[in-house]
Amino acid sequence: MANINIKINGMEVSAPAGSTILEAARLAHIEIPTLCYLKEINEIGACRICVVEVKGARSLVASCVYPINEGMEVFTNTPKVLKSRKRTLQLILSNHDRRCLSCVRSGDCELQKLCKDLGVEDESLYDGEKGIYELDESAAHMVRDNNKCILCRRCSAVCSQTQGIGVIGANERGFKTNIGSAFEMGLGETSCVSCGQCIAVCPTGALYEKDSVDEVLEAIADPEKFVFVQTAPAVRAGLGEAFGLPIGTNVEGQMIAALRRVGFDKVFDTNFSADLTIMEEATEFLDRVQNGGVLPLITSCSPGWIKYCEHYFPEMTENLSSCKSPQQMFGAIAKTYYAKKLGIDPEKMVSVSIMPCTAKKFELGRDDQSAAGVPDVDYSLTVRELARLIDKVGLNFLSLPEEQFDNPLGISTGAAVIFGATGGVMEAALRTAVWKLTGENNDSPIEFTEVRGVQGIKEATFHVAGMDVNVAVASGLSNARELLLKVKSGEANYHFIEIMGCPGGCVNGGGQPQVPASIRNFTDIRALRAKVLYDADAANPVRKSHENKAVMKLYEEFLGAPGSHKAHDILHTTYVKRTIN
Ligand code: SF4
Ligand code: SF4
Ligand code: SF4
């Protein structure tokens, strides 16, 4: 595509035809602040923060939607521009609950940062009537606080476009405009799937997860309780960002050290139960292939995806693997096998998980998730909650040493750690399924790079033991929908599908640290975080789940074989058919 030459602040800039002023400025390392803009998702030019002067234009223009043309002269920082941005912020603040001191987003709020950067000290200049809204606490995973909403519409754009769901949007008009669900329903009454992608993109404290930090600290302080914690693969790839480390830093060792100092009795790894999931899921897959079961088999690790399937494709719940998610498998094994080994009453155990996900908060309350007669998992914290917990107890995260997980539920393989990236569960399952299909050949392949990468949909065929195994991987629920429609119409014929609710998989989960749009719009955070996991896999001397010695011992001592009756009782679950609200 031909380039177009313009001038920005007197500098010559050349950018591809079709670029907006914002994109062209970015190429020249000139930052223009934004608030509502989310690249390719919410390009509506509504908030007016990104306004700039264009020579010859009668008024300021929104740079996020204004296309460049040859010879254009743009000015991004004139007094007129700065005054306009400041006034826009003052108007936003006039109808905003400005209690920053107690706000969950204070310190990483995009509105707060803009006000500071632009020197908005007289925030009450335009004060008048204010909209007063009740908190929406009806959903299991999150709270909506419209008193802090600035109507940027990033949340509704992500929900409807990226996730193809659309359970939130603008209600009413004019001064009464507010974000909510149809017919004023609480979010918990809708077919929201709890993915938290709306929270991840909200620039303010209007959307946040339900916080269980205090309950966890109370349990830790109770001498009668044995409190253990598991951490999902993608947590180690995201947590460092909450403490200022670059995106793509592995903080596994410091994370373990922090959890130990917080006071958990044992610090374990969800990677252990990711390996266990592969043992069960690969067995289920081979059983369905060899005995004419329902195909394609679809993975069940992502609770946002499971809820989506139940609401939007209820006719396909038979395709779902009956395996509980690794979070739930972990809690189930800890409160049965491990409790028995240690002689602890499961009633006295408190099972905590750290997840890059908000849907896990919904999942732990599902039916059929209590192998020992008590919940498999009691509390699920997001990575953001863990960062707040670490701050709350006064730990200096960056000064912590690197420590190791406790055993045996901290032992894992390279196959497990890649669960956090789209395609990772598929690759891990293939490592074990192909090993089995080729007669337990230890030279079977390790890497299946065809299913790696951040594309929304990936397809591959592997020729194994005389048969073609067709697989597909989707992440983000709009992509999942596209794939499932192909399956339903008969256009595609897969044997095995991996679906993750969040685009890019758990590395980009709705519970990961907040990344401002100024970075999110121009950096592929999914690829940077995923690299952490693939590097950890490559560095692990054991890279196939069936070679996890602690998992093998669990089968020998307790479960019998993969897919056994006992394994089914403890590690598998059922699904429900829901409606769309
Ligand atoms: S949303 Fe931002 S500006 Fe508003 S109270 Fe919270 S931190 Fe302050
Ligand atoms: S809830 Fe957050 S993302 Fe949604 S419109 Fe309000 S401020 Fe924007
Ligand atoms: S949690 Fe997911 S499904 Fe629910 S409102 Fe937010 S983006 Fe939509």
Coordinates of C-alpha atoms and ligand atoms in Angstrom, one line a residue:
M1 CA 0.0 0.0 0.0
A2 CA 1.3 3.5 -0.9
N3 CA 2.5 5.7 1.9
I4 CA 1.2 9.2 2.6
N5 CA 3.4 12.0 3.7
I6 CA 2.2 14.4 6.4
K7 CA 3.7 16.7 9.1
I8 CA 3.0 16.2 12.8
N9 CA 4.3 19.0 15.1
G10 CA 6.5 20.1 12.2
M11 CA 8.1 16.6 11.8
E12 CA 7.9 14.8 8.4
V13 CA 5.9 11.5 8.9
S14 CA 5.2 8.9 6.3
A15 CA 2.4 6.4 7.0
P16 CA 0.4 3.8 5.0
A17 CA -2.7 5.1 3.2
G18 CA -5.7 4.5 5.4
S19 CA -3.9 5.2 8.6
T20 CA -5.5 7.5 11.2
I21 CA -3.7 10.5 12.6
L22 CA -3.3 8.5 15.8
E23 CA -1.6 5.6 14.0
A24 CA 0.6 7.9 12.0
A25 CA 1.7 9.8 15.1
R26 CA 2.5 6.5 16.8
L27 CA 4.9 5.6 13.9
A28 CA 6.8 8.8 14.7
H29 CA 6.9 8.1 18.4
I30 CA 4.4 10.9 19.1
E31 CA 1.9 9.8 21.8
I32 CA -1.6 11.1 21.6
P33 CA -3.6 10.3 24.7
T34 CA -6.9 8.3 24.3
L35 CA -9.7 7.1 26.5
C36 CA -12.4 5.3 24.6
Y37 CA -10.2 4.0 21.8
L38 CA -9.5 0.2 21.6
K39 CA -7.8 -0.8 18.4
E40 CA -10.1 -2.7 16.1
I41 CA -12.6 -3.1 18.8
N42 CA -13.9 0.4 19.9
E43 CA -12.9 3.0 17.3
I44 CA -15.8 5.4 17.9
G45 CA -14.1 8.8 18.4
A46 CA -16.5 9.5 21.3
C47 CA -14.5 10.7 24.3
R48 CA -12.7 13.6 22.6
I49 CA -9.5 13.1 24.6
C50 CA -7.4 12.3 21.4
V51 CA -8.4 15.6 19.7
V52 CA -5.7 17.4 17.6
E53 CA -5.5 20.5 15.4
V54 CA -5.4 20.0 11.6
K55 CA -4.3 23.0 9.6
G56 CA -7.3 24.3 7.7
A57 CA -9.9 22.3 9.7
R58 CA -12.5 24.5 11.4
S59 CA -12.5 22.5 14.7
L60 CA -10.4 20.0 16.5
V61 CA -10.6 16.5 15.2
A62 CA -10.6 13.1 16.9
S63 CA -7.3 11.6 15.8
C64 CA -8.4 7.9 16.5
V65 CA -10.8 8.1 13.6
Y66 CA -9.6 10.9 11.3
P67 CA -7.7 9.5 8.3
I68 CA -4.5 11.1 7.0
N69 CA -4.2 12.7 3.6
E70 CA -1.2 13.9 1.6
G71 CA 0.3 17.1 2.8
M72 CA -1.8 17.3 6.0
E73 CA -0.3 19.3 8.9
V74 CA -1.2 18.1 12.4
F75 CA -0.5 19.7 15.8
T76 CA -1.0 17.5 18.8
N77 CA 0.1 19.7 21.7
T78 CA -1.0 23.3 21.1
P79 CA -2.6 25.3 24.0
K80 CA -6.0 24.9 22.3
V81 CA -5.6 21.1 22.2
L82 CA -4.4 20.8 25.8
K83 CA -7.2 23.2 27.0
S84 CA -9.8 21.1 25.2
R85 CA -8.6 17.8 26.7
K86 CA -8.5 19.3 30.1
R87 CA -12.1 20.6 29.8
T88 CA -13.2 17.2 28.6
L89 CA -11.8 15.6 31.7
Q90 CA -13.4 18.2 33.9
L91 CA -16.7 17.5 32.3
I92 CA -16.2 13.7 32.8
L93 CA -15.3 14.3 36.5
S94 CA -18.4 16.4 37.0
N95 CA -20.5 13.2 36.9
H96 CA -18.0 10.8 38.5
D97 CA -17.6 9.4 42.0
R98 CA -14.1 10.8 42.6
R99 CA -13.2 8.7 45.7
C100 CA -9.7 7.7 44.4
L101 CA -8.4 6.9 47.8
S102 CA -10.6 3.8 48.2
C103 CA -10.9 2.9 44.5
V104 CA -9.7 -0.5 43.4
R105 CA -8.1 1.1 40.3
S106 CA -6.2 3.9 42.1
G107 CA -2.7 3.8 40.7
D108 CA -3.5 2.1 37.5
C109 CA -6.6 4.1 36.5
E110 CA -6.4 5.6 33.0
L111 CA -8.7 8.4 33.9
Q112 CA -6.7 9.3 37.0
K113 CA -3.4 9.2 35.1
L114 CA -4.8 11.5 32.4
C115 CA -6.0 14.0 35.0
K116 CA -2.6 14.0 36.6
D117 CA -0.8 14.3 33.3
L118 CA -3.0 17.2 32.2
G119 CA -2.9 19.0 35.5
V120 CA -6.7 18.8 36.3
E121 CA -6.6 20.2 39.8
D122 CA -10.0 21.9 39.7
E123 CA -12.0 18.7 39.2
S124 CA -15.3 20.1 40.6
L125 CA -15.4 23.1 38.2
Y126 CA -18.5 21.8 36.4
D127 CA -20.2 20.0 39.3
G128 CA -24.0 19.8 39.1
E129 CA -26.5 17.1 39.2
K130 CA -25.0 13.6 39.4
G131 CA -26.3 10.2 38.3
I132 CA -26.4 8.0 41.4
Y133 CA -26.4 4.2 40.7
E134 CA -26.6 1.1 42.9
L135 CA -23.8 -1.3 42.5
D136 CA -24.7 -4.4 40.4
E137 CA -23.4 -7.3 42.5
S138 CA -25.6 -9.9 41.0
A139 CA -22.9 -11.9 39.1
A140 CA -20.7 -14.4 40.9
H141 CA -17.5 -12.9 39.5
M142 CA -17.7 -9.2 39.3
V143 CA -19.2 -5.9 40.4
R144 CA -20.4 -3.1 38.1
D145 CA -20.2 0.5 39.6
N146 CA -21.8 2.9 37.2
N147 CA -20.8 5.8 39.5
K148 CA -17.3 5.4 38.1
C149 CA -18.3 4.7 34.5
I150 CA -17.2 7.3 31.9
L151 CA -19.4 5.8 29.1
C152 CA -16.4 4.9 26.9
R153 CA -18.1 1.7 25.8
R154 CA -15.0 -0.4 25.7
C155 CA -16.7 -3.0 27.8
S156 CA -19.8 -3.4 25.6
A157 CA -17.6 -3.5 22.4
V158 CA -15.4 -6.3 23.8
C159 CA -18.4 -8.2 25.1
S160 CA -20.3 -8.0 21.8
Q161 CA -17.4 -8.1 19.2
T162 CA -14.6 -10.1 20.8
Q163 CA -16.8 -12.4 22.7
G164 CA -19.9 -12.3 20.5
I165 CA -22.1 -12.1 23.6
G166 CA -23.4 -8.5 24.0
V167 CA -25.1 -8.7 27.4
I168 CA -24.0 -5.2 28.3
G169 CA -24.6 -1.9 26.4
A170 CA -25.8 1.6 26.7
N171 CA -29.3 2.1 28.2
E172 CA -31.3 5.4 28.2
R173 CA -30.2 8.6 26.5
G174 CA -28.6 11.9 27.2
F175 CA -27.7 12.6 30.8
K176 CA -29.4 9.4 31.9
T177 CA -27.2 7.2 29.6
N178 CA -25.8 4.3 31.5
I179 CA -24.2 0.9 30.9
G180 CA -26.2 -2.1 31.8
S181 CA -28.1 -5.1 30.6
A182 CA -31.4 -5.2 28.7
F183 CA -34.5 -4.5 30.8
E184 CA -32.4 -3.4 33.7
M185 CA -31.5 -7.1 34.5
G186 CA -28.6 -7.7 36.9
L187 CA -25.6 -9.1 35.1
G188 CA -26.0 -12.3 37.0
E189 CA -29.5 -12.8 35.5
T190 CA -28.1 -12.6 31.9
S191 CA -26.1 -15.1 29.9
C192 CA -22.9 -13.4 30.8
V193 CA -20.2 -16.1 30.8
S194 CA -18.0 -14.4 33.5
C195 CA -15.0 -14.1 31.2
G196 CA -14.0 -10.7 32.7
Q197 CA -12.8 -9.3 29.3
C198 CA -14.9 -6.2 30.0
I199 CA -13.0 -5.7 33.3
A200 CA -9.6 -6.1 31.5
V201 CA -10.4 -3.2 29.1
C202 CA -12.3 -0.8 31.4
P203 CA -10.1 2.3 32.0
T204 CA -11.6 3.1 35.4
G205 CA -12.8 1.4 38.6
A206 CA -16.3 0.9 37.2
L207 CA -15.8 -2.8 36.7
Y208 CA -13.9 -5.1 39.1
E209 CA -13.8 -8.6 40.3
K210 CA -15.5 -9.7 43.6
D211 CA -12.6 -9.5 46.0
S212 CA -12.0 -12.5 48.4
V213 CA -8.6 -11.3 49.8
D214 CA -9.9 -10.6 53.3
E215 CA -11.7 -14.0 53.6
V216 CA -8.4 -15.7 52.6
L217 CA -6.5 -13.8 55.2
E218 CA -9.0 -14.7 57.8
A219 CA -8.7 -18.4 57.0
I220 CA -4.9 -18.1 57.1
A221 CA -5.1 -16.5 60.6
D222 CA -7.3 -19.4 61.9
P223 CA -5.0 -22.0 63.6
E224 CA -7.7 -24.7 63.1
K225 CA -7.4 -24.4 59.3
F226 CA -5.0 -25.9 56.9
V227 CA -4.8 -23.4 54.0
F228 CA -3.2 -24.4 50.8
V229 CA -2.9 -22.5 47.5
Q230 CA -2.5 -23.5 43.8
T231 CA -1.3 -21.1 41.1
A232 CA -2.4 -21.5 37.4
P233 CA 0.3 -21.6 34.7
A234 CA -0.4 -18.1 33.3
V235 CA -0.1 -16.4 36.7
R236 CA 3.7 -16.6 36.7
A237 CA 3.6 -14.8 33.3
G238 CA 1.5 -11.9 34.4
L239 CA 2.0 -11.2 38.1
G240 CA 5.3 -9.3 37.6
E241 CA 3.5 -6.6 35.6
A242 CA 1.6 -5.6 38.8
F243 CA 4.9 -4.7 40.3
G244 CA 6.3 -2.8 37.4
L245 CA 8.2 -5.6 35.6
P246 CA 8.1 -5.7 31.8
I247 CA 5.3 -7.7 30.1
G248 CA 6.7 -11.2 29.5
T249 CA 8.7 -11.7 32.8
N250 CA 8.5 -15.0 34.5
V251 CA 8.2 -14.5 38.3
E252 CA 7.4 -18.1 39.3
G253 CA 10.0 -18.2 42.1
Q254 CA 9.2 -14.8 43.7
M255 CA 5.4 -15.7 43.5
I256 CA 6.0 -18.8 45.5
A257 CA 8.1 -16.9 48.0
A258 CA 5.4 -14.3 48.4
L259 CA 2.6 -16.9 48.9
R260 CA 4.7 -18.6 51.6
R261 CA 5.3 -15.3 53.4
V262 CA 1.6 -14.5 53.2
G263 CA 1.2 -17.6 55.4
F264 CA -0.2 -20.4 53.2
D265 CA 0.6 -23.8 54.7
K266 CA 1.5 -25.3 51.3
V267 CA 2.2 -23.6 48.0
F268 CA 1.3 -25.9 45.1
D269 CA 1.1 -25.7 41.4
T270 CA -2.0 -26.1 39.2
N271 CA 0.4 -27.5 36.6
F272 CA 0.3 -30.7 38.6
S273 CA -3.4 -31.1 37.9
A274 CA -2.9 -29.9 34.3
D275 CA -0.8 -33.0 33.8
L276 CA -3.6 -35.0 35.5
T277 CA -6.1 -33.4 33.1
I278 CA -4.1 -34.6 30.2
M279 CA -4.1 -38.2 31.5
E280 CA -7.8 -38.1 31.8
E281 CA -8.6 -36.2 28.7
A282 CA -6.2 -38.1 26.4
T283 CA -7.8 -41.3 27.7
E284 CA -11.3 -39.9 27.1
F285 CA -10.3 -38.9 23.6
L286 CA -8.8 -42.3 22.6
D287 CA -11.9 -44.0 24.1
R288 CA -14.2 -41.9 22.0
V289 CA -12.1 -42.4 18.9
Q290 CA -11.8 -46.2 19.4
N291 CA -15.3 -46.9 20.6
G292 CA -17.4 -44.6 18.5
G293 CA -18.1 -41.9 21.1
V294 CA -19.3 -38.4 20.4
L295 CA -16.8 -36.4 18.4
P296 CA -15.3 -33.9 18.1
L297 CA -14.2 -34.0 21.8
I298 CA -13.9 -30.4 23.0
T299 CA -11.7 -29.4 26.0
S300 CA -13.2 -28.2 29.2
C301 CA -10.5 -26.3 31.0
S302 CA -11.9 -22.8 30.5
P303 CA -15.0 -22.1 32.6
G304 CA -16.0 -19.1 30.5
W305 CA -16.1 -21.3 27.4
I306 CA -18.1 -24.0 29.3
K307 CA -20.7 -21.5 30.4
Y308 CA -20.8 -20.1 26.8
C309 CA -21.4 -23.6 25.4
E310 CA -24.1 -24.2 27.9
H311 CA -26.0 -21.0 27.0
Y312 CA -25.3 -20.6 23.3
F313 CA -24.6 -24.2 22.0
P314 CA -26.5 -26.4 24.5
E315 CA -26.9 -29.1 21.8
M316 CA -23.1 -29.5 21.9
T317 CA -22.6 -30.1 25.6
E318 CA -22.2 -33.9 24.8
N319 CA -19.1 -32.9 22.9
L320 CA -17.5 -31.4 26.0
S321 CA -14.9 -33.5 27.8
S322 CA -16.3 -34.6 31.1
C323 CA -13.0 -33.6 32.8
K324 CA -13.2 -31.0 35.5
S325 CA -10.9 -28.1 34.9
P326 CA -7.4 -28.2 36.4
Q327 CA -8.4 -25.8 39.2
Q328 CA -11.2 -28.1 40.3
M329 CA -9.2 -31.3 39.8
F330 CA -6.5 -29.9 42.0
G331 CA -8.9 -29.1 44.8
A332 CA -10.6 -32.5 44.5
I333 CA -7.2 -34.4 44.7
A334 CA -6.0 -32.2 47.6
K335 CA -9.1 -32.7 49.7
T336 CA -9.2 -36.5 49.0
Y337 CA -5.8 -38.1 48.3
Y338 CA -3.6 -35.5 49.9
A339 CA -5.9 -35.1 52.9
K340 CA -5.8 -38.8 53.5
K341 CA -2.0 -38.9 53.2
L342 CA -1.6 -36.2 55.8
G343 CA -4.5 -37.3 58.0
I344 CA -6.3 -34.0 57.8
D345 CA -10.0 -33.7 57.9
P346 CA -11.1 -32.1 54.5
E347 CA -13.6 -30.0 56.5
K348 CA -10.6 -28.2 58.0
M349 CA -8.9 -27.6 54.7
V350 CA -9.2 -24.3 52.9
S351 CA -8.5 -24.6 49.2
V352 CA -7.4 -21.3 47.5
S353 CA -6.5 -20.8 43.8
I354 CA -4.8 -18.0 42.1
M355 CA -6.1 -17.7 38.5
P356 CA -5.7 -15.3 35.5
C357 CA -9.5 -15.7 35.2
T358 CA -12.7 -14.4 36.7
A359 CA -14.9 -17.2 35.5
K360 CA -13.2 -19.5 38.0
K361 CA -15.1 -17.6 40.7
F362 CA -18.3 -18.8 39.0
E363 CA -17.0 -22.3 38.4
L364 CA -16.2 -23.1 42.0
G365 CA -19.8 -22.7 42.9
R366 CA -21.1 -25.1 40.2
D367 CA -22.9 -28.3 41.1
D368 CA -20.9 -31.5 41.2
Q369 CA -17.6 -29.8 42.3
S370 CA -17.1 -31.3 45.8
A371 CA -15.3 -34.7 45.6
A372 CA -14.8 -34.9 49.4
G373 CA -18.3 -33.6 50.3
V374 CA -16.9 -30.1 50.7
P375 CA -16.1 -27.6 47.9
D376 CA -13.1 -28.7 45.9
V377 CA -12.0 -25.0 45.8
D378 CA -13.1 -22.4 48.5
Y379 CA -11.7 -19.2 47.1
S380 CA -10.4 -18.2 43.7
L381 CA -8.4 -15.0 43.5
T382 CA -7.4 -13.3 40.3
V383 CA -3.8 -12.2 39.6
R384 CA -4.9 -8.6 40.5
E385 CA -6.2 -9.8 43.9
L386 CA -3.0 -11.6 44.5
A387 CA -1.0 -8.4 43.8
R388 CA -3.3 -6.5 46.2
L389 CA -2.9 -9.3 48.8
I390 CA 0.9 -9.0 48.5
D391 CA 0.7 -5.2 49.0
K392 CA -1.8 -5.5 51.9
V393 CA 0.6 -7.7 53.9
G394 CA 3.5 -5.3 53.2
L395 CA 5.7 -7.6 51.1
N396 CA 8.3 -6.0 48.9
F397 CA 7.7 -8.3 45.9
L398 CA 10.8 -7.2 43.9
S399 CA 13.1 -8.1 46.8
L400 CA 11.9 -11.6 47.3
P401 CA 14.1 -14.6 46.6
E402 CA 13.1 -17.3 44.1
E403 CA 11.7 -20.4 45.8
Q404 CA 10.2 -23.8 44.7
F405 CA 6.7 -25.3 45.0
D406 CA 5.9 -27.8 47.7
N407 CA 5.7 -31.4 46.8
P408 CA 4.1 -33.7 45.7
L409 CA 1.4 -31.4 44.3
G410 CA 4.0 -29.0 43.0
I411 CA 5.6 -31.4 40.6
S412 CA 4.8 -30.9 36.9
T413 CA 6.0 -31.2 33.3
G414 CA 6.6 -28.8 30.4
A415 CA 3.3 -30.0 28.9
A416 CA 1.4 -28.5 31.9
V417 CA 2.8 -25.0 31.8
I418 CA 1.8 -24.4 28.2
F419 CA -1.9 -24.8 29.2
G420 CA -1.9 -21.0 29.8
A421 CA -1.5 -20.2 26.0
T422 CA -4.0 -20.9 23.3
G423 CA -3.1 -24.3 21.7
G424 CA -1.2 -25.4 24.8
V425 CA -3.8 -27.9 26.0
M426 CA -4.1 -29.3 22.5
E427 CA -0.3 -29.7 22.3
A428 CA 0.0 -31.2 25.7
A429 CA -2.8 -33.7 24.9
L430 CA -1.2 -34.6 21.6
R431 CA 2.1 -35.4 23.3
T432 CA 0.3 -38.0 25.4
A433 CA -2.3 -39.2 22.8
V434 CA 0.3 -39.7 20.1
W435 CA 2.5 -41.6 22.6
K436 CA -0.3 -43.9 23.4
L437 CA -1.5 -44.3 19.7
T438 CA 2.0 -45.3 18.7
G439 CA 2.3 -48.0 21.2
E440 CA 3.7 -45.9 24.1
N441 CA 6.7 -45.1 22.0
N442 CA 9.0 -42.8 24.1
D443 CA 10.4 -41.3 20.9
S444 CA 7.0 -39.9 19.9
P445 CA 7.1 -36.1 19.1
I446 CA 7.2 -33.4 21.8
E447 CA 6.4 -30.2 19.9
F448 CA 3.3 -29.7 17.7
T449 CA 4.1 -26.2 16.6
E450 CA 1.1 -26.1 14.1
V451 CA -1.2 -25.3 17.1
R452 CA 1.0 -22.5 18.5
G453 CA 0.5 -18.8 18.0
V454 CA -2.1 -16.2 18.8
Q455 CA -4.4 -16.5 15.8
G456 CA -8.0 -16.8 16.8
I457 CA -8.5 -20.1 14.9
K458 CA -5.9 -22.7 14.1
E459 CA -6.4 -26.0 12.3
A460 CA -4.0 -29.0 11.7
T461 CA -4.1 -32.6 10.7
F462 CA -1.6 -35.1 12.1
H463 CA -1.1 -38.5 10.6
V464 CA -0.8 -40.9 13.6
A465 CA -0.8 -44.7 13.6
G466 CA -2.5 -45.0 10.2
M467 CA -5.2 -42.4 10.9
D468 CA -5.6 -38.7 10.2
V469 CA -6.3 -36.8 13.4
N470 CA -8.0 -33.4 12.6
V471 CA -7.7 -30.8 15.3
A472 CA -8.7 -27.2 15.7
V473 CA -8.0 -24.6 18.3
A474 CA -10.0 -21.4 19.0
S475 CA -9.6 -18.7 21.6
G476 CA -12.0 -15.8 22.2
L477 CA -15.7 -16.7 22.0
S478 CA -16.5 -15.0 18.6
N479 CA -13.9 -17.3 17.2
A480 CA -15.3 -20.3 19.1
R481 CA -18.7 -19.5 17.6
E482 CA -17.3 -19.4 14.1
L483 CA -15.6 -22.8 14.5
L484 CA -18.6 -24.4 16.1
L485 CA -20.9 -23.3 13.3
K486 CA -18.5 -24.9 10.8
V487 CA -18.8 -28.2 12.8
K488 CA -22.5 -28.0 13.0
S489 CA -22.9 -27.4 9.3
G490 CA -20.6 -30.3 8.5
E491 CA -18.2 -28.0 6.7
A492 CA -15.4 -29.1 9.1
N493 CA -14.7 -32.6 10.4
Y494 CA -12.5 -32.4 13.5
H495 CA -11.7 -35.1 16.0
F496 CA -10.5 -32.9 18.8
I497 CA -11.0 -29.1 19.5
E498 CA -9.5 -26.9 22.1
I499 CA -11.4 -23.8 23.1
M500 CA -10.4 -21.0 25.5
G501 CA -12.8 -18.3 26.4
C502 CA -10.3 -15.4 26.3
P503 CA -8.5 -14.3 23.2
G504 CA -5.0 -15.8 23.3
G505 CA -6.0 -18.1 26.2
C506 CA -5.3 -17.7 29.9
V507 CA -2.3 -15.5 29.4
N508 CA -4.8 -12.8 28.3
G509 CA -7.4 -13.9 30.9
G510 CA -9.9 -11.4 32.5
G511 CA -8.1 -11.7 35.8
Q512 CA -4.6 -10.7 34.7
P513 CA -3.0 -7.3 35.7
Q514 CA -4.6 -4.3 34.0
V515 CA -2.7 -3.2 30.9
P516 CA -3.6 0.4 29.8
A517 CA -5.0 0.9 26.3
S518 CA -1.9 3.0 25.4
I519 CA 0.1 -0.3 25.6
R520 CA -2.6 -2.8 24.8
N521 CA -3.4 -1.1 21.4
F522 CA 0.2 -1.4 20.1
T523 CA 1.7 -4.4 21.9
D524 CA 0.7 -8.1 21.6
I525 CA 0.6 -8.9 25.3
R526 CA -0.7 -12.4 24.5
A527 CA 2.5 -13.3 22.6
L528 CA 4.8 -11.9 25.2
R529 CA 3.2 -13.7 28.0
A530 CA 2.9 -16.9 26.1
K531 CA 6.6 -16.9 25.4
V532 CA 7.2 -17.1 29.1
L533 CA 5.3 -20.4 29.1
Y534 CA 6.9 -21.9 26.0
D535 CA 10.3 -21.0 27.4
A536 CA 9.5 -22.7 30.7
D537 CA 8.3 -25.8 28.8
A538 CA 11.5 -26.0 26.8
A539 CA 13.6 -25.6 29.9
N540 CA 11.8 -28.5 31.7
P541 CA 13.6 -31.8 31.3
V542 CA 10.3 -33.6 31.5
R543 CA 7.8 -32.4 28.8
K544 CA 5.1 -35.1 28.6
S545 CA 2.3 -35.3 31.2
H546 CA 2.4 -39.2 31.4
E547 CA 6.1 -38.8 32.6
N548 CA 5.0 -36.8 35.7
K549 CA 6.2 -39.2 38.5
A550 CA 3.9 -37.6 41.1
V551 CA 0.9 -38.1 38.9
M552 CA 1.9 -41.7 38.2
K553 CA 2.2 -42.3 42.0
L554 CA -1.3 -40.7 42.5
Y555 CA -2.7 -43.3 40.1
E556 CA -0.8 -46.2 41.7
E557 CA -1.7 -45.2 45.3
F558 CA -5.2 -43.9 44.9
L559 CA -7.0 -43.5 41.5
G560 CA -6.1 -46.8 39.8
A561 CA -5.9 -46.1 36.1
P562 CA -6.8 -43.0 34.0
G563 CA -10.5 -43.1 33.3
S564 CA -11.2 -45.5 36.2
H565 CA -14.4 -45.4 38.2
K566 CA -12.7 -43.6 41.1
A567 CA -11.1 -41.1 38.7
H568 CA -14.5 -40.5 37.2
D569 CA -16.0 -39.9 40.7
I570 CA -13.4 -37.4 41.7
L571 CA -12.1 -35.8 38.5
H572 CA -15.1 -35.6 36.1
T573 CA -18.3 -33.6 36.0
T574 CA -21.5 -32.9 34.1
Y575 CA -23.0 -29.9 32.3
V576 CA -26.3 -28.2 32.0
K577 CA -28.2 -26.8 29.1
R578 CA -29.0 -23.1 29.7
T579 CA -30.9 -20.5 27.8
I580 CA -29.9 -17.1 26.4
N581 CA -30.9 -14.1 28.5
Ligands
SF4_1 S1 -12.1 5.4 38.6 FE1 -10.1 6.4 38.6 S2 -10.5 8.5 38.8 FE2 -12.3 7.4 39.4 S3 -12.2 7.2 41.6 FE3 -11.3 5.4 40.7 S4 -9.1 5.8 40.6 FE4 -10.2 7.8 40.9
SF4_2 S1 -17.9 0.3 32.5 FE1 -15.8 0.9 32.1 S2 -15.4 0.2 30.0 FE2 -17.6 0.2 30.3 S3 -18.3 2.2 29.5 FE3 -18.0 2.4 31.7 S4 -15.8 3.1 32.0 FE4 -16.1 2.3 29.9
SF4_3 S1 -17.8 -10.9 31.8 FE1 -17.6 -11.4 29.6 S2 -19.6 -12.0 29.0 FE2 -19.8 -11.0 31.0 S3 -20.3 -8.8 30.5 FE3 -18.1 -9.0 30.7 S4 -17.3 -9.4 28.6 FE4 -19.5 -9.8 28.6

